[in-house]
Tab-separated table of C-alpha atoms in Angstrom:
chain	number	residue	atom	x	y	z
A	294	UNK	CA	109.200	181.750	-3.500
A	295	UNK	CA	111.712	178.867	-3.735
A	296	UNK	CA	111.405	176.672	-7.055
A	297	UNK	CA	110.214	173.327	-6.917
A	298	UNK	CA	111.892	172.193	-9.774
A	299	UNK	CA	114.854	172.200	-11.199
A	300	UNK	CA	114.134	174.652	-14.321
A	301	UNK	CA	118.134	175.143	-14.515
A	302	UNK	CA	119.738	173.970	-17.913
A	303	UNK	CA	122.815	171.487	-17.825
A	304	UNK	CA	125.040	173.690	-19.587
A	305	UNK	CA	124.404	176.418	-17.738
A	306	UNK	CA	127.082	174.790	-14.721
A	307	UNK	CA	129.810	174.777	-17.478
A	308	UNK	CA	131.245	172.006	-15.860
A	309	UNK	CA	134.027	171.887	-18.279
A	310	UNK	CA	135.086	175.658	-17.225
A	311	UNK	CA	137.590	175.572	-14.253
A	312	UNK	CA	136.577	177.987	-11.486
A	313	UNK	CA	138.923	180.974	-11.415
A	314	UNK	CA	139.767	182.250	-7.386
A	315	UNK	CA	141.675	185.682	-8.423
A	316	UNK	CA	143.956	187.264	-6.131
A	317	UNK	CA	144.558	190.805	-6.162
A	318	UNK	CA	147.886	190.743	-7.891
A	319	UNK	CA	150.333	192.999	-5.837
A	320	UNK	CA	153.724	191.913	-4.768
A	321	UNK	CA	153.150	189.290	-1.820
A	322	UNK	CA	149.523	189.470	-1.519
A	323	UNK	CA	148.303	186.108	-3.033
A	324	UNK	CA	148.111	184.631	0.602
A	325	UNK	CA	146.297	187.516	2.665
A	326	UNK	CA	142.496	186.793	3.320
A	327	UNK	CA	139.830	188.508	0.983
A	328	UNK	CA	138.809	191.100	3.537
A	329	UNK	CA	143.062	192.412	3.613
A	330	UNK	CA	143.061	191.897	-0.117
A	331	UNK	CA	139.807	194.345	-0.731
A	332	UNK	CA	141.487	196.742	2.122
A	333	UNK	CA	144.602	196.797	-0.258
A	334	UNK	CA	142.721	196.798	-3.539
A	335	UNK	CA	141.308	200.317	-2.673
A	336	UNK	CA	144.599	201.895	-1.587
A	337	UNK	CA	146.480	200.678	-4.878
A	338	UNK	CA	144.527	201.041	-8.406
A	339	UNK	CA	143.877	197.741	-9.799
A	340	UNK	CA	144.263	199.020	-13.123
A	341	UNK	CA	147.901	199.937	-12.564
A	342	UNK	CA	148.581	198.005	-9.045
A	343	UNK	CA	150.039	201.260	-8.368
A	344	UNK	CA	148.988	204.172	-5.909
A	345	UNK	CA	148.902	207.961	-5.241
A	346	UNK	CA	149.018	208.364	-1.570
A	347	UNK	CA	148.367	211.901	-0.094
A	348	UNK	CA	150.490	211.913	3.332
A	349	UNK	CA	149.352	214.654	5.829
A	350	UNK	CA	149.816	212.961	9.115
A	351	UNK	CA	152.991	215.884	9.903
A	352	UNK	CA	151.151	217.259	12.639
A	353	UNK	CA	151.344	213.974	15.045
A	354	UNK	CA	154.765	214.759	15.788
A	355	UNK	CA	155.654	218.707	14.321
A	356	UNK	CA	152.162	220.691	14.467
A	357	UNK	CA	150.707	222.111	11.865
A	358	UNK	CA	152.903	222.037	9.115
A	359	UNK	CA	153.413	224.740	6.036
A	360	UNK	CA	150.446	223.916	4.217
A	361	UNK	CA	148.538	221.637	6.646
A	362	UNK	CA	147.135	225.516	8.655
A	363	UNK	CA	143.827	224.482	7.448
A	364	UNK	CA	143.319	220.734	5.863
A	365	UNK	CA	139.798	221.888	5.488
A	366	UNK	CA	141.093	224.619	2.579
A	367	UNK	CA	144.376	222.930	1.338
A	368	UNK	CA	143.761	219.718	1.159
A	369	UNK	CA	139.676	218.637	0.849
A	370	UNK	CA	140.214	219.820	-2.740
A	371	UNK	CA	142.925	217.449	-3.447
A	372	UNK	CA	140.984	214.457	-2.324
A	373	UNK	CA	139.723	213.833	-5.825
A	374	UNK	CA	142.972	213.067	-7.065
A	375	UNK	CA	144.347	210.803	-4.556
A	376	UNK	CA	143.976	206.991	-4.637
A	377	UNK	CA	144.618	207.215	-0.320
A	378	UNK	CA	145.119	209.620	2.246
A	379	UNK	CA	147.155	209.248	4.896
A	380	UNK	CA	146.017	211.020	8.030
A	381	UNK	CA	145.388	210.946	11.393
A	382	UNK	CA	142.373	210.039	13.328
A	383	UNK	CA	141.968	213.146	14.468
A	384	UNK	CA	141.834	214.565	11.220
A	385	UNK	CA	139.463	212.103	9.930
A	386	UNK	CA	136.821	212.749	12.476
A	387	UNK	CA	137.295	216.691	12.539
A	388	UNK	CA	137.892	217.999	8.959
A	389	UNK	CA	137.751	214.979	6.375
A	390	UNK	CA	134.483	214.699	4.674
A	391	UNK	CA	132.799	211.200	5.197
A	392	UNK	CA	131.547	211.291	2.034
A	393	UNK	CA	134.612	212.214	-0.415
A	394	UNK	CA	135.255	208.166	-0.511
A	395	UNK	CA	139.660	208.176	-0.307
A	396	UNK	CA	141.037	205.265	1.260
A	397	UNK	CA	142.391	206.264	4.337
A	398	UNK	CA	145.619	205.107	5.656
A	399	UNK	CA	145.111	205.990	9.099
A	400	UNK	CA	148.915	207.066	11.369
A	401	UNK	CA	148.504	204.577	14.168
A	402	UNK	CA	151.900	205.293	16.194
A	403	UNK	CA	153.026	208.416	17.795
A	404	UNK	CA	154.097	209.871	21.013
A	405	UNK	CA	157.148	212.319	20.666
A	406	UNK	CA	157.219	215.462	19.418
A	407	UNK	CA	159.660	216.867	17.168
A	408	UNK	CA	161.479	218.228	20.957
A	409	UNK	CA	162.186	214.407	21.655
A	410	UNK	CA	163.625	211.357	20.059
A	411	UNK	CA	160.964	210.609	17.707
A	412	UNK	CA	162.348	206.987	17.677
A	413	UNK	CA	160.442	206.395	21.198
A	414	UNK	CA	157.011	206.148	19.643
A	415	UNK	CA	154.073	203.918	21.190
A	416	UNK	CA	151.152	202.444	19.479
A	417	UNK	CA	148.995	205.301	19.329
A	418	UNK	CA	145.524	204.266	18.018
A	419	UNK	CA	143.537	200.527	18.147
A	420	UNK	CA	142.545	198.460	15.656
A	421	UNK	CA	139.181	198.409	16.925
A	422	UNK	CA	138.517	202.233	16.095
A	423	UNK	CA	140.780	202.085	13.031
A	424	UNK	CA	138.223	199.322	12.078
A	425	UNK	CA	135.603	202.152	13.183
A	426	UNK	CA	137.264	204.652	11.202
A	427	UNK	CA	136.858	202.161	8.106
A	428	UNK	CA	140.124	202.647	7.761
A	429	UNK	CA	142.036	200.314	4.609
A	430	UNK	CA	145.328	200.026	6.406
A	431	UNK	CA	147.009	201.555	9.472
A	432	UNK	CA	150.484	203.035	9.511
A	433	UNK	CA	153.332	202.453	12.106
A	434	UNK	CA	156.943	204.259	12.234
A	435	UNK	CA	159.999	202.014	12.520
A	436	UNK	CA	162.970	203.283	13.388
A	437	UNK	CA	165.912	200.560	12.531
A	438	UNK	CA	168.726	201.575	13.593
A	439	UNK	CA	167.525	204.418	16.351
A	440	UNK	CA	167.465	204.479	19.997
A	441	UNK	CA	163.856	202.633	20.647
A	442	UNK	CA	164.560	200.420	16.988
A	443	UNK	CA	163.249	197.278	19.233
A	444	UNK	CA	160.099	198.988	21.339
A	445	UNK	CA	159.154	200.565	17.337
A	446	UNK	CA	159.314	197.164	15.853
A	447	UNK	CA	157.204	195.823	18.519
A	448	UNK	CA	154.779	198.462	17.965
A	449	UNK	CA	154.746	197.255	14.360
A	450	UNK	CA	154.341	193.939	15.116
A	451	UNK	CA	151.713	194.340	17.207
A	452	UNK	CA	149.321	196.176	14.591
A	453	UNK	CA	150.118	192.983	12.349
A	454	UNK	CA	148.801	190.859	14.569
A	455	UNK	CA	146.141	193.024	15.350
A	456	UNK	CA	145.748	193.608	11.411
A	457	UNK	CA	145.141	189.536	10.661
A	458	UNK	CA	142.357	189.191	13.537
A	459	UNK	CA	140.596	192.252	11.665
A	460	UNK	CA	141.806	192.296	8.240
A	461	UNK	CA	144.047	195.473	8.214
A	462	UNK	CA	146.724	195.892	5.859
A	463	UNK	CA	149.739	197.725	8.216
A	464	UNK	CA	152.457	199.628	6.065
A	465	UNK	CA	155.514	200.129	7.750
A	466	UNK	CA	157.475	203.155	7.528
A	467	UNK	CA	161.175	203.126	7.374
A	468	UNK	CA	162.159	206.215	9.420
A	469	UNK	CA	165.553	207.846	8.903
A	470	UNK	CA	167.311	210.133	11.543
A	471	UNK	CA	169.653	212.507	11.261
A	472	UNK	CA	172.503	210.199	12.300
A	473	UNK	CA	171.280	207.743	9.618
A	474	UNK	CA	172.759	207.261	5.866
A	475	UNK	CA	169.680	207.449	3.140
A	476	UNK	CA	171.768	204.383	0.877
A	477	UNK	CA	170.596	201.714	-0.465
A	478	UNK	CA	172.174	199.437	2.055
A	479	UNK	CA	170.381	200.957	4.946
A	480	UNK	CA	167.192	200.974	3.164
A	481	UNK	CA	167.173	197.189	1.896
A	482	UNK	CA	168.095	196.478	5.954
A	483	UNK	CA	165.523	198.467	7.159
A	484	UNK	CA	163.190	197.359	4.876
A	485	UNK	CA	163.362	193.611	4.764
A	486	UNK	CA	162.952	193.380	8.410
A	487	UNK	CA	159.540	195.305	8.320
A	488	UNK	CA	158.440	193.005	5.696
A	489	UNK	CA	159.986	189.595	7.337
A	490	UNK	CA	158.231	190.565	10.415
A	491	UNK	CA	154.538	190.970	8.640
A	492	UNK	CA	153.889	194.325	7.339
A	493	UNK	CA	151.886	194.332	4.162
A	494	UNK	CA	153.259	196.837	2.447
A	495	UNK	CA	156.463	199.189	3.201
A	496	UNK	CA	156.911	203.036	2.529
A	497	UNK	CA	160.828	204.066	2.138
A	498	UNK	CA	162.797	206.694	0.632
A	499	UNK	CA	164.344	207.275	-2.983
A	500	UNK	CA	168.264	206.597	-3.031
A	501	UNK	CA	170.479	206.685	-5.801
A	502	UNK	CA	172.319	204.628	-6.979
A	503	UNK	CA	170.667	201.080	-6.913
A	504	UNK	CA	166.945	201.707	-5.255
A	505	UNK	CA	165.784	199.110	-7.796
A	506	UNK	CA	167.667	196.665	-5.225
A	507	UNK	CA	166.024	198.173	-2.152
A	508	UNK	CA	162.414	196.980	-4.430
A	509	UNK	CA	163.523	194.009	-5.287
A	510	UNK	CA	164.598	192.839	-1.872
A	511	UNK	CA	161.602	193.898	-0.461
A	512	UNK	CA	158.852	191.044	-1.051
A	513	UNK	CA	156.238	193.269	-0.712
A	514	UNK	CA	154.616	196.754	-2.710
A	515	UNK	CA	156.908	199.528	-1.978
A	516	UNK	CA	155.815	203.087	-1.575
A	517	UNK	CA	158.017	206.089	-1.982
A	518	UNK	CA	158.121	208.373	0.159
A	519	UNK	CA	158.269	212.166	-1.039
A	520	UNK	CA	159.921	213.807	1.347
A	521	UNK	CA	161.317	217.123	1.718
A	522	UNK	CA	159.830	219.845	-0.745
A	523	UNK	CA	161.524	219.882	-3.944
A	524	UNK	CA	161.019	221.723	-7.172
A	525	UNK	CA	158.501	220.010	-9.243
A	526	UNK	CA	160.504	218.337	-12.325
A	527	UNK	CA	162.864	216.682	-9.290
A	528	UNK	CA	159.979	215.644	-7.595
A	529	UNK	CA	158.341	214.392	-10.373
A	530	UNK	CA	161.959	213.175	-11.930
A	531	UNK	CA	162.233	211.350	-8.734
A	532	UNK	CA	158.726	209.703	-8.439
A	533	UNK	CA	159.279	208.828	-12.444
A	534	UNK	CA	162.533	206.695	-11.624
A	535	UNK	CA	161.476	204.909	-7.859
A	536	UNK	CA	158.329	203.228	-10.438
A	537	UNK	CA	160.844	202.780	-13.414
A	538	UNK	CA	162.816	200.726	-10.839
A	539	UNK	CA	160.234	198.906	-8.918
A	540	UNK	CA	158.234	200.708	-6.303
A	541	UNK	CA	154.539	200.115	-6.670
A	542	UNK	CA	153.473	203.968	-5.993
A	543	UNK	CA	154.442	207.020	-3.942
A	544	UNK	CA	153.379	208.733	-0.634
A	545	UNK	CA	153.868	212.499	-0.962
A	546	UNK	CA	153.078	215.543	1.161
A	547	UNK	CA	155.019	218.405	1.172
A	548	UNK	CA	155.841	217.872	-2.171
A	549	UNK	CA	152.048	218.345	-3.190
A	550	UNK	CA	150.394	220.419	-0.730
A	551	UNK	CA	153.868	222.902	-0.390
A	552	UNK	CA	153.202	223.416	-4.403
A	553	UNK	CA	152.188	226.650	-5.643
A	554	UNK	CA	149.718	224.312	-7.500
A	555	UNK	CA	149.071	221.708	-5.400
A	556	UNK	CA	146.229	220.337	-7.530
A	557	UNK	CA	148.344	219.865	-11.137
A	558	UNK	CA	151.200	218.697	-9.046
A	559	UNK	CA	149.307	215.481	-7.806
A	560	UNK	CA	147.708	215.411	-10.901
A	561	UNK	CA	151.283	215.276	-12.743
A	562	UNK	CA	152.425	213.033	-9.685
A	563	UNK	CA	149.377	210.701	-11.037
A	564	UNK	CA	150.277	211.093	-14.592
A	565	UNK	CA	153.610	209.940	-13.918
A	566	UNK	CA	153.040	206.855	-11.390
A	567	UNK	CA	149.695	205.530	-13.408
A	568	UNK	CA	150.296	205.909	-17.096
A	569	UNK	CA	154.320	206.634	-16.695
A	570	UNK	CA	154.617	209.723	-18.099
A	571	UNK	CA	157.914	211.190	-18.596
A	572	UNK	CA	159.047	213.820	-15.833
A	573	UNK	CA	159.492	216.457	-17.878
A	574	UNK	CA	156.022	215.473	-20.021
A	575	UNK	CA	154.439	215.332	-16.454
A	576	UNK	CA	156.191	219.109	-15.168
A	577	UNK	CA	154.568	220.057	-19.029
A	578	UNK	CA	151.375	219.491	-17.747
A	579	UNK	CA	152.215	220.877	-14.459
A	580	UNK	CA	152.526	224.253	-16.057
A	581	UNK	CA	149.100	224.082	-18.389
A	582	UNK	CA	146.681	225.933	-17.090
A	583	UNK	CA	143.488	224.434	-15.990
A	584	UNK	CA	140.230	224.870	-16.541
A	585	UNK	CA	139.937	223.935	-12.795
A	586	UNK	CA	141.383	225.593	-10.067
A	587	UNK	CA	145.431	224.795	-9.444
């Protein structure tokens, strides 16, 4: 029942306290709406405002991948250790368990295969059944500087628009062809434009020298990507200097699940991105043995 009177004490209001609205404090978020901010709050750590992403969407465009045979085997075991996965639909419904709680970051353009240009991608899945998917952001190739560069920013565009009427984070992924120079200059072009034109968080490659300028340009979180399969300490070496110089996590695959040990490599990955462990401290660890599986 309601109460009739007012048994509520004045001080209780603590009318001389100023109300505190908090926005999740990542690069560029302070204006999204709550909904986009909660999305994002699950994919980076709020302890850190950093992330471990888990990318195994390969097979949209190459098959299945060295490592990716069975996700089921290689990867459900890794799931603990991620802060998001990035993955197809596909995946999601078939072999991801409903209940193992990772964000998902759900690969939302496609079209080519590795036979084709891979620049001439469409929008692959809708919001709607990302939304269905409970998907915390959806993912979108862009390809500045390729064939299709306009028809894949469209596609990105799109998604944002479709992200704000649904409250979707969309990351944008800087895509580099063959033809295409990994330097810093490409990689501050490429990836100010995604982030002029709405995405909400952008996922780019390492380059030395100067990366720190490719973060700083870039006025939202940047993610690096992992890229080819390394040996561990560069992998880690590299993941230890894209934070030291301003990206706000990493999104590895092969790197991880082409491990001999996948499990203490994303461990060490984690180690290194959330408490900032030194590379060769982190490949330390990488060697231990477990009490659980590696």
């Amino acid at each position: 029942m309601p109460d009739l009177e007012d048994l509520t004490e004045g001080a209780r209001f603590a009318a001389s306290v100023p109300a505190r609205p908090e926005a999740f404090p990542i690069k560029g978020c302070g204006a999204l709406d709550w909904g986009m901010q909660s999305r994002l709050a699950r994919i980076f750590r709020p302890a850190t405002r950093r992330t471990v992403m888990l990318a195994i969407d390969h097979g949209y465009f190459q098959g299945p991948t060295t490592g990716l045979e069975r996700v089921d085997l290689s990867i459900v075991p890794l799931l603990p250790y991620a802060d998001a996965l990035m993955t197809t639909r596909g995946m999601v419904r078939s072999t991801i368990p409903p209940a193992a709680g990772t964000p998902i970051v759900l690969r939302a353009s496609g079209g080519p295969s590795m036979l084709r240009d891979l620049s001439n991608e469409q929008i692959a899945v809708s919001m709607e059944d990302a939304v269905r998917i409970n998907a915390c952001a959806v993912a979108v190739q862009v390809f500045i500087g390729g064939e299709y560069e306009t028809q894949s920013v469209r596609n990105m565009t799109r998604l944002v628009d479709a992200g704000q009427r649904y409250g979707v984070p969309v990351l944008a992924v800087t895509a580099v062809g063959r033809e295409l120079t990994r330097d810093a200059r490409y990689l501050r072009l490429a990836t100010r434009i995604c982030a002029e034109l709405g995405a909400h968080f952008v996922k780019t490659y390492y380059c030395e020298p100067d990366f720190g300028t490719v973060a700083a340009a870039c006025p939202v979180p940047l993610v690096m990507a992992g890229g080819k399969k390394l040996p561990e300490l560069d992998a880690l070496t590299m993941a230890y200097r894209a934070i030291d110089e301003g990206a706000a996590g990493v999104d590895m695959g092969r790197n991880i699940f082409q491990s001999d040990r996948p499990a203490a490599m994303i461990r060490a990955v984690g180690a290194v991105v959330h408490e900032s462990l030194k590379p060769q401290a982190a490949y330390d660890q990488f060697l231990r043995p477990s009490p659980r599986s590696a």
